[in-house]
Amino acid sequence: MPLRRAGAPAALLLPLLSLLAACATPQQPAAIGTPVAPPAPPATVEIIARTAGPIAGFSATPAALEAFRRACPRLLKREDSSGLTTPADWAAACADTDSNPASFFARHFTPVVLNDGKGLATGYFEPEIAGLYAAAPGAAPVLARPPELVDLNLKDWAITGGTIRGVVKGNRVVRAPDRAAIETGAFAKRGLELAWAADPVDFFFLQIQGSGRLGMPDGKVLRIGYDGQNGHQYVAIGKLLKDRGILPKPGMAEIKAWLRANPAEGAALMRENPSYIFFRKLPDSIDGPIGALGVPLIAEANAATDPAATPLGAPVWVETMVDGQPFRRLLVASDTGGAIKGPNRYDIFFGAGAEAGRKAGPLAAPLEARILLPNAAAQRLQQ
């Protein structure tokens, strides 16, 4: 699921500096950042010939070309945290109006492999669940981002550790409420409710996906997109169920069934995941959820990745198995996710609805990946 940052107000910077200094000391209970994964191993980058390995004979779809062109305005301006590209590297490809995907990508890009190219594929989608305009017994509020929630990049102060997130309280930033506190009213009566989800189990899984659609009683559909996270580490309840011997193979359908069959225990289990997602309303005019690059995603043409390993917006050739069938596709890595960490880790976006969920939900398969770097970036790596 996508996790993005929003800047802190300038007036807060002085009091925040003292907080940041405290964060460098392990004993201090500073706010935690986006879900933490083990440090990624350092990636080695190897230029490969187009005739070598899985990249041989790769094809690109018009959807992949459209996904790349949507990313271009951001690629020409943003810093690449992987260190593999610069904004200028993308200029030639972004200026080319060639409508033939195969010739376009062949002309402007050079395939490279990170480490051995082997990694993990998972999937995500845009679910549609039942929504309500007003509170009702058992319904879950869909909350907008509280204005006091701030994200801080520790690199801005030459402190290692990624991003921290918390809420402004007076002249300090403190840890944000966890899921249990939020669900019992930490942000109640603030006017933050965008709508209500009729089924809290469905809403829990929509939060994991990071965006979705609410089917309202009058037939309208309200689209909601990720607008922040409370800074607490994500805990996978499926793993808890497996570790406790409750479900030996906890897929999404099995977890939902158990939560509904055991409502009291299920509510307590969901609160063991302290991470909580806030949303914003999305316009009806967009044709997909908004990814980390700020542009709509395209089904089976976009993926989430770790931007510390793969340049955000880069085309990536992936080979894996989806729904029991070979899946060989050029995807554009235009999104991020809290659990998507390390080289060759890709979360494939499958679109909206039940069929997309059927493909995405159980996917956890080995993959081979080749990143297509702009020729200028690849030439620089060879020097």
Tab-separated table of C-alpha atoms in Angstrom:
chain	number	residue	atom	x	y	z
A	1	MET	CA	0.000	0.000	0.000
A	2	PRO	CA	1.220	3.418	-0.780
A	3	LEU	CA	2.864	5.449	1.950
A	4	ARG	CA	3.766	9.058	1.106
A	5	ARG	CA	5.195	12.039	2.885
A	6	ALA	CA	3.871	15.526	3.468
A	7	GLY	CA	6.062	18.411	4.556
A	8	ALA	CA	5.988	20.063	7.986
A	9	PRO	CA	5.028	23.749	8.373
A	10	ALA	CA	8.105	25.964	8.474
A	11	ALA	CA	7.123	27.452	11.828
A	12	LEU	CA	7.513	24.024	13.408
A	13	LEU	CA	11.116	23.436	12.398
A	14	LEU	CA	12.848	24.920	15.441
A	15	PRO	CA	10.900	22.906	18.022
A	16	LEU	CA	11.250	19.847	15.810
A	17	LEU	CA	15.045	20.063	15.819
A	18	SER	CA	15.090	19.203	19.496
A	19	LEU	CA	12.834	16.258	18.770
A	20	LEU	CA	15.161	15.054	16.026
A	21	ALA	CA	18.142	15.186	18.318
A	22	ALA	CA	16.188	13.084	20.792
A	23	CYS	CA	15.377	10.573	18.070
A	24	ALA	CA	19.071	9.799	17.701
A	25	THR	CA	19.090	8.489	21.300
A	26	PRO	CA	17.604	4.985	21.559
A	27	GLN	CA	16.074	5.563	25.017
A	28	GLN	CA	13.777	8.345	23.788
A	29	PRO	CA	10.205	7.296	22.849
A	30	ALA	CA	10.189	9.277	19.604
A	31	ALA	CA	7.506	8.865	16.986
A	32	ILE	CA	8.054	5.896	14.718
A	33	GLY	CA	8.215	6.291	10.942
A	34	THR	CA	6.653	4.310	8.150
A	35	PRO	CA	6.536	0.524	8.682
A	36	VAL	CA	10.068	-0.688	9.363
A	37	ALA	CA	11.613	-3.567	7.451
A	38	PRO	CA	15.083	-5.090	7.919
A	39	PRO	CA	17.792	-3.029	6.205
A	40	ALA	CA	18.043	-3.890	2.541
A	41	PRO	CA	21.320	-5.480	1.442
A	42	PRO	CA	23.526	-3.265	-0.701
A	43	ALA	CA	22.619	-3.788	-4.339
A	44	THR	CA	25.151	-4.435	-7.062
A	45	VAL	CA	24.203	-3.177	-10.511
A	46	GLU	CA	25.168	-5.043	-13.672
A	47	ILE	CA	24.551	-3.903	-17.240
A	48	ILE	CA	23.193	-6.816	-19.265
A	49	ALA	CA	22.846	-7.418	-22.977
A	50	ARG	CA	19.319	-7.328	-24.353
A	51	THR	CA	19.857	-10.880	-25.612
A	52	ALA	CA	20.681	-12.197	-22.136
A	53	GLY	CA	18.313	-13.884	-19.702
A	54	PRO	CA	14.611	-13.110	-19.280
A	55	ILE	CA	14.939	-9.707	-20.943
A	56	ALA	CA	15.463	-11.376	-24.319
A	57	GLY	CA	12.598	-10.602	-26.635
A	58	PHE	CA	10.674	-8.608	-24.057
A	59	SER	CA	7.629	-6.754	-25.291
A	60	ALA	CA	5.962	-3.609	-24.036
A	61	THR	CA	2.275	-2.784	-24.105
A	62	PRO	CA	0.650	0.567	-24.888
A	63	ALA	CA	-0.429	0.625	-21.232
A	64	ALA	CA	3.220	0.507	-20.113
A	65	LEU	CA	4.072	3.396	-22.426
A	66	GLU	CA	1.126	5.403	-21.073
A	67	ALA	CA	2.203	4.622	-17.494
A	68	PHE	CA	5.702	5.881	-18.254
A	69	ARG	CA	4.430	9.067	-19.903
A	70	ARG	CA	2.268	9.788	-16.869
A	71	ALA	CA	5.403	9.564	-14.729
A	72	CYS	CA	7.519	11.851	-16.924
A	73	PRO	CA	6.609	15.255	-15.422
A	74	ARG	CA	7.707	13.971	-12.003
A	75	LEU	CA	10.830	12.206	-13.291
A	76	LEU	CA	12.131	15.458	-14.777
A	77	LYS	CA	11.955	17.208	-11.402
A	78	ARG	CA	12.421	14.771	-8.532
A	79	GLU	CA	15.533	13.429	-6.840
A	80	ASP	CA	16.111	9.694	-7.275
A	81	SER	CA	16.759	8.248	-3.823
A	82	SER	CA	18.294	5.101	-5.353
A	83	GLY	CA	21.150	7.211	-6.733
A	84	LEU	CA	20.954	5.487	-10.117
A	85	THR	CA	19.486	8.348	-12.170
A	86	THR	CA	19.271	12.124	-12.367
A	87	PRO	CA	16.353	14.191	-13.727
A	88	ALA	CA	18.378	14.978	-16.859
A	89	ASP	CA	18.729	11.257	-17.640
A	90	TRP	CA	15.007	11.019	-18.396
A	91	ALA	CA	14.799	14.031	-20.710
A	92	ALA	CA	15.331	12.247	-24.040
A	93	ALA	CA	12.732	9.553	-23.370
A	94	CYS	CA	10.202	12.010	-21.991
A	95	ALA	CA	10.563	14.237	-25.075
A	96	ASP	CA	10.029	11.368	-27.539
A	97	THR	CA	6.493	11.113	-28.944
A	98	ASP	CA	6.962	7.672	-30.532
A	99	SER	CA	3.712	5.727	-30.095
A	100	ASN	CA	5.282	2.293	-30.682
A	101	PRO	CA	6.053	0.857	-27.223
A	102	ALA	CA	8.665	-1.662	-28.390
A	103	SER	CA	10.766	0.795	-30.389
A	104	PHE	CA	10.368	3.509	-27.741
A	105	PHE	CA	11.725	1.448	-24.859
A	106	ALA	CA	14.410	-0.208	-27.004
A	107	ARG	CA	15.721	3.176	-28.153
A	108	HIS	CA	15.925	4.955	-24.806
A	109	PHE	CA	16.682	2.302	-22.189
A	110	THR	CA	19.345	-0.191	-21.156
A	111	PRO	CA	18.421	-3.199	-18.986
A	112	VAL	CA	20.314	-3.650	-15.729
A	113	VAL	CA	20.093	-6.255	-13.002
A	114	LEU	CA	20.298	-5.546	-9.267
A	115	ASN	CA	22.179	-8.265	-7.400
A	116	ASP	CA	21.056	-11.518	-9.076
A	117	GLY	CA	17.729	-10.088	-10.259
A	118	LYS	CA	15.751	-12.522	-8.113
A	119	GLY	CA	13.113	-11.233	-5.737
A	120	LEU	CA	9.494	-11.412	-4.641
A	121	ALA	CA	6.245	-10.418	-6.356
A	122	THR	CA	3.075	-9.592	-4.468
A	123	GLY	CA	-0.076	-7.832	-5.624
A	124	TYR	CA	-2.476	-5.101	-4.615
A	125	PHE	CA	-5.721	-3.700	-5.974
A	126	GLU	CA	-8.416	-1.067	-5.489
A	127	PRO	CA	-11.270	-2.705	-3.563
A	128	GLU	CA	-14.886	-1.549	-3.554
A	129	ILE	CA	-16.766	-1.909	-0.280
A	130	ALA	CA	-20.140	-0.756	1.061
A	131	GLY	CA	-20.137	2.797	2.378
A	132	LEU	CA	-22.493	5.013	4.374
A	133	TYR	CA	-23.045	8.752	4.590
A	134	ALA	CA	-23.720	8.687	8.349
A	135	ALA	CA	-22.626	6.724	11.393
A	136	ALA	CA	-24.411	3.444	12.073
A	137	PRO	CA	-23.954	0.613	14.591
A	138	GLY	CA	-20.856	-1.382	13.693
A	139	ALA	CA	-19.741	1.001	10.934
A	140	ALA	CA	-16.152	2.281	10.792
A	141	PRO	CA	-15.388	5.963	10.121
A	142	VAL	CA	-13.216	6.743	7.109
A	143	LEU	CA	-10.997	9.503	8.473
A	144	ALA	CA	-9.239	12.345	6.695
A	145	ARG	CA	-5.656	13.150	7.636
A	146	PRO	CA	-5.543	15.191	10.863
A	147	PRO	CA	-3.934	18.586	10.149
A	148	GLU	CA	-1.461	18.135	13.007
A	149	LEU	CA	0.018	14.938	11.517
A	150	VAL	CA	3.499	15.664	10.118
A	151	ASP	CA	6.211	13.630	8.380
A	152	LEU	CA	9.893	14.460	8.750
A	153	ASN	CA	12.776	13.175	6.667
A	154	LEU	CA	15.727	12.728	9.009
A	155	LYS	CA	18.162	13.175	6.114
A	156	ASP	CA	17.203	16.849	6.091
A	157	TRP	CA	19.054	17.138	9.402
A	158	ALA	CA	21.870	14.702	8.520
A	159	ILE	CA	20.420	12.060	10.836
A	160	THR	CA	20.126	8.488	9.606
A	161	GLY	CA	16.918	6.572	10.101
A	162	GLY	CA	14.497	7.434	7.322
A	163	THR	CA	11.225	9.182	8.124
A	164	ILE	CA	9.495	9.829	11.417
A	165	ARG	CA	5.853	10.696	11.728
A	166	GLY	CA	3.895	12.137	14.620
A	167	VAL	CA	1.407	14.805	15.633
A	168	VAL	CA	2.137	18.367	16.677
A	169	LYS	CA	1.150	19.013	20.279
A	170	GLY	CA	2.051	22.483	21.488
A	171	ASN	CA	5.664	23.032	20.486
A	172	ARG	CA	6.506	19.314	20.305
A	173	VAL	CA	5.916	16.403	17.983
A	174	VAL	CA	4.656	13.350	19.850
A	175	ARG	CA	3.723	9.839	18.869
A	176	ALA	CA	0.387	9.668	17.062
A	177	PRO	CA	-2.436	7.528	18.469
A	178	ASP	CA	-2.358	3.879	17.440
A	179	ARG	CA	-5.211	1.978	15.786
A	180	ALA	CA	-6.848	1.020	19.081
A	181	ALA	CA	-6.869	4.632	20.284
A	182	ILE	CA	-8.176	5.924	16.954
A	183	GLU	CA	-10.936	3.317	16.797
A	184	THR	CA	-12.038	4.263	20.328
A	185	GLY	CA	-12.304	7.956	19.530
A	186	ALA	CA	-8.881	9.648	19.530
A	187	PHE	CA	-9.919	11.777	16.535
A	188	ALA	CA	-13.684	11.723	17.120
A	189	LYS	CA	-15.867	14.842	16.922
A	190	ARG	CA	-13.266	16.637	14.795
A	191	GLY	CA	-15.192	16.592	11.529
A	192	LEU	CA	-12.592	14.289	9.956
A	193	GLU	CA	-15.118	11.681	8.809
A	194	LEU	CA	-15.255	11.496	5.006
A	195	ALA	CA	-17.826	8.688	5.177
A	196	TRP	CA	-18.344	5.414	7.019
A	197	ALA	CA	-17.549	1.861	5.943
A	198	ALA	CA	-20.445	-0.495	6.614
A	199	ASP	CA	-18.151	-3.434	7.429
A	200	PRO	CA	-15.052	-2.798	9.587
A	201	VAL	CA	-13.405	-5.987	8.290
A	202	ASP	CA	-13.697	-4.800	4.697
A	203	PHE	CA	-12.383	-1.386	5.733
A	204	PHE	CA	-9.391	-2.947	7.512
A	205	PHE	CA	-8.362	-4.629	4.264
A	206	LEU	CA	-9.051	-1.499	2.218
A	207	GLN	CA	-6.587	0.295	4.496
A	208	ILE	CA	-3.980	-2.346	3.688
A	209	GLN	CA	-4.479	-1.678	-0.035
A	210	GLY	CA	-4.160	2.075	0.561
A	211	SER	CA	-7.036	3.206	-1.663
A	212	GLY	CA	-10.472	2.067	-2.696
A	213	ARG	CA	-14.058	2.813	-3.572
A	214	LEU	CA	-17.070	3.155	-1.306
A	215	GLY	CA	-20.360	2.074	-2.867
A	216	MET	CA	-22.890	4.424	-1.272
A	217	PRO	CA	-26.581	3.666	-0.549
A	218	ASP	CA	-27.784	6.004	-3.330
A	219	GLY	CA	-25.732	4.177	-5.956
A	220	LYS	CA	-22.925	6.710	-6.093
A	221	VAL	CA	-19.292	5.648	-5.691
A	222	LEU	CA	-16.904	7.616	-3.501
A	223	ARG	CA	-13.233	7.139	-4.382
A	224	ILE	CA	-10.746	7.507	-1.557
A	225	GLY	CA	-6.954	7.587	-1.733
A	226	TYR	CA	-4.101	7.367	0.736
A	227	ASP	CA	-3.332	10.585	2.592
A	228	GLY	CA	-1.060	9.523	5.421
A	229	GLN	CA	-0.324	6.928	8.065
A	230	ASN	CA	-0.105	7.277	11.835
A	231	GLY	CA	3.568	6.340	12.077
A	232	HIS	CA	3.106	3.004	13.829
A	233	GLN	CA	4.695	-0.121	12.426
A	234	TYR	CA	2.476	-2.341	10.300
A	235	VAL	CA	1.790	-5.772	11.814
A	236	ALA	CA	0.468	-8.526	9.528
A	237	ILE	CA	-2.442	-10.198	11.306
A	238	GLY	CA	-2.224	-13.172	8.947
A	239	LYS	CA	1.200	-13.949	10.370
A	240	LEU	CA	-0.191	-13.671	13.901
A	241	LEU	CA	-2.943	-16.159	13.051
A	242	LYS	CA	-0.420	-18.559	11.547
A	243	ASP	CA	2.091	-18.222	14.394
A	244	ARG	CA	-0.669	-18.904	16.936
A	245	GLY	CA	-1.784	-22.046	15.123
A	246	ILE	CA	-5.220	-20.635	14.278
A	247	LEU	CA	-4.919	-20.586	10.478
A	248	PRO	CA	-2.205	-22.710	8.819
A	249	LYS	CA	-2.555	-20.915	5.447
A	250	PRO	CA	-3.971	-17.456	6.114
A	251	GLY	CA	-4.965	-15.961	2.764
A	252	MET	CA	-7.159	-12.874	2.581
A	253	ALA	CA	-10.392	-14.875	2.236
A	254	GLU	CA	-9.495	-17.153	5.145
A	255	ILE	CA	-8.565	-14.216	7.381
A	256	LYS	CA	-11.809	-12.363	6.584
A	257	ALA	CA	-13.876	-15.478	7.303
A	258	TRP	CA	-12.173	-15.980	10.675
A	259	LEU	CA	-12.597	-12.321	11.667
A	260	ARG	CA	-16.329	-12.455	10.893
A	261	ALA	CA	-16.820	-15.799	12.633
A	262	ASN	CA	-15.059	-14.475	15.743
A	263	PRO	CA	-16.113	-10.816	15.980
A	264	ALA	CA	-14.805	-10.028	19.465
A	265	GLU	CA	-11.482	-11.797	18.988
A	266	GLY	CA	-11.306	-10.422	15.456
A	267	ALA	CA	-11.692	-6.825	16.590
A	268	ALA	CA	-8.941	-7.334	19.161
A	269	LEU	CA	-6.694	-8.976	16.564
A	270	MET	CA	-7.112	-6.129	14.074
A	271	ARG	CA	-6.052	-3.708	16.805
A	272	GLU	CA	-2.803	-5.643	17.206
A	273	ASN	CA	-1.886	-3.939	13.938
A	274	PRO	CA	-1.312	-0.408	15.299
A	275	SER	CA	-0.852	1.116	11.831
A	276	TYR	CA	-3.767	3.260	10.646
A	277	ILE	CA	-4.309	4.897	7.238
A	278	PHE	CA	-5.951	8.263	6.582
A	279	PHE	CA	-7.669	9.107	3.300
A	280	ARG	CA	-8.738	11.909	1.015
A	281	LYS	CA	-11.536	12.050	-1.516
A	282	LEU	CA	-10.441	11.551	-5.112
A	283	PRO	CA	-12.157	13.085	-8.136
A	284	ASP	CA	-14.380	10.862	-10.235
A	285	SER	CA	-12.488	11.945	-13.343
A	286	ILE	CA	-9.290	10.015	-12.597
A	287	ASP	CA	-9.018	6.537	-14.071
A	288	GLY	CA	-7.049	4.889	-11.282
A	289	PRO	CA	-5.825	5.352	-7.716
A	290	ILE	CA	-3.011	7.846	-7.201
A	291	GLY	CA	0.445	6.330	-6.665
A	292	ALA	CA	3.475	7.730	-4.861
A	293	LEU	CA	4.474	9.753	-7.942
A	294	GLY	CA	1.153	11.558	-7.738
A	295	VAL	CA	-0.272	10.131	-10.975
A	296	PRO	CA	-3.072	7.581	-11.577
A	297	LEU	CA	-2.039	3.928	-11.717
A	298	ILE	CA	-2.878	1.565	-14.591
A	299	ALA	CA	-3.820	-2.070	-13.998
A	300	GLU	CA	-0.988	-4.506	-14.777
A	301	ALA	CA	1.181	-1.651	-16.027
A	302	ASN	CA	2.284	-0.224	-12.661
A	303	ALA	CA	3.903	-1.629	-9.551
A	304	ALA	CA	5.030	-0.469	-6.149
A	305	THR	CA	8.720	-0.771	-5.314
A	306	ASP	CA	11.371	0.337	-2.847
A	307	PRO	CA	12.607	3.692	-4.190
A	308	ALA	CA	15.886	3.224	-2.349
A	309	ALA	CA	16.653	0.331	-4.721
A	310	THR	CA	14.642	1.015	-7.893
A	311	PRO	CA	14.238	4.532	-9.316
A	312	LEU	CA	10.645	5.592	-8.829
A	313	GLY	CA	9.095	5.820	-12.304
A	314	ALA	CA	11.524	3.387	-13.942
A	315	PRO	CA	10.250	0.704	-16.345
A	316	VAL	CA	10.908	-2.792	-14.982
A	317	TRP	CA	10.647	-6.091	-16.807
A	318	VAL	CA	9.295	-8.758	-14.434
A	319	GLU	CA	8.793	-12.486	-14.834
A	320	THR	CA	6.722	-14.333	-12.246
A	321	MET	CA	3.629	-16.531	-11.898
A	322	VAL	CA	0.167	-15.007	-11.415
A	323	ASP	CA	-2.951	-17.113	-10.955
A	324	GLY	CA	-0.997	-20.201	-12.007
A	325	GLN	CA	0.092	-18.666	-15.315
A	326	PRO	CA	3.397	-17.103	-16.444
A	327	PHE	CA	3.312	-13.324	-16.072
A	328	ARG	CA	5.907	-11.537	-18.214
A	329	ARG	CA	5.335	-7.825	-18.326
A	330	LEU	CA	6.947	-4.430	-18.532
A	331	LEU	CA	5.714	-2.422	-15.538
A	332	VAL	CA	6.433	1.130	-14.427
A	333	ALA	CA	7.422	1.432	-10.767
A	334	SER	CA	5.282	4.464	-9.881
A	335	ASP	CA	4.242	3.553	-6.347
A	336	THR	CA	5.678	2.573	-2.961
A	337	GLY	CA	4.506	0.499	-0.003
A	338	GLY	CA	5.451	0.147	3.635
A	339	ALA	CA	6.268	-3.556	3.281
A	340	ILE	CA	7.964	-3.245	-0.122
A	341	LYS	CA	11.638	-3.123	0.826
A	342	GLY	CA	14.908	-4.068	-0.840
A	343	PRO	CA	16.105	-4.794	-4.375
A	344	ASN	CA	13.857	-6.769	-6.735
A	345	ARG	CA	10.744	-6.376	-4.585
A	346	TYR	CA	7.649	-5.485	-6.599
A	347	ASP	CA	3.975	-5.199	-5.646
A	348	ILE	CA	1.962	-5.411	-8.872
A	349	PHE	CA	-1.159	-3.264	-9.219
A	350	PHE	CA	-4.041	-5.312	-10.650
A	351	GLY	CA	-6.766	-2.675	-10.919
A	352	ALA	CA	-10.157	-2.441	-9.213
A	353	GLY	CA	-12.851	-4.882	-8.197
A	354	ALA	CA	-13.299	-8.518	-7.295
A	355	GLU	CA	-11.319	-10.024	-10.189
A	356	ALA	CA	-8.349	-7.787	-9.423
A	357	GLY	CA	-8.587	-8.813	-5.780
A	358	ARG	CA	-8.704	-12.483	-6.730
A	359	LYS	CA	-5.387	-12.116	-8.553
A	360	ALA	CA	-3.703	-9.818	-6.064
A	361	GLY	CA	-4.771	-11.350	-2.764
A	362	PRO	CA	-2.881	-14.673	-2.818
A	363	LEU	CA	0.116	-13.517	-4.841
A	364	ALA	CA	3.485	-14.129	-3.204
A	365	ALA	CA	5.758	-15.607	-5.853
A	366	PRO	CA	9.436	-15.550	-6.820
A	367	LEU	CA	10.267	-13.189	-9.659
A	368	GLU	CA	13.111	-12.146	-11.886
A	369	ALA	CA	13.436	-8.453	-12.603
A	370	ARG	CA	15.398	-6.215	-14.943
A	371	ILE	CA	15.283	-2.459	-14.504
A	372	LEU	CA	15.349	-0.385	-17.686
A	373	LEU	CA	17.563	2.610	-16.960
A	374	PRO	CA	17.831	5.603	-19.292
A	375	ASN	CA	20.830	5.133	-21.580
A	376	ALA	CA	22.646	8.102	-20.033
A	377	ALA	CA	22.373	6.578	-16.560
A	378	ALA	CA	23.551	3.168	-17.777
A	379	GLN	CA	26.539	4.726	-19.555
A	380	ARG	CA	27.498	6.544	-16.372
A	381	LEU	CA	27.443	3.268	-14.448
A	382	GLN	CA	29.900	1.756	-16.939
A	383	GLN	CA	32.476	4.504	-16.474
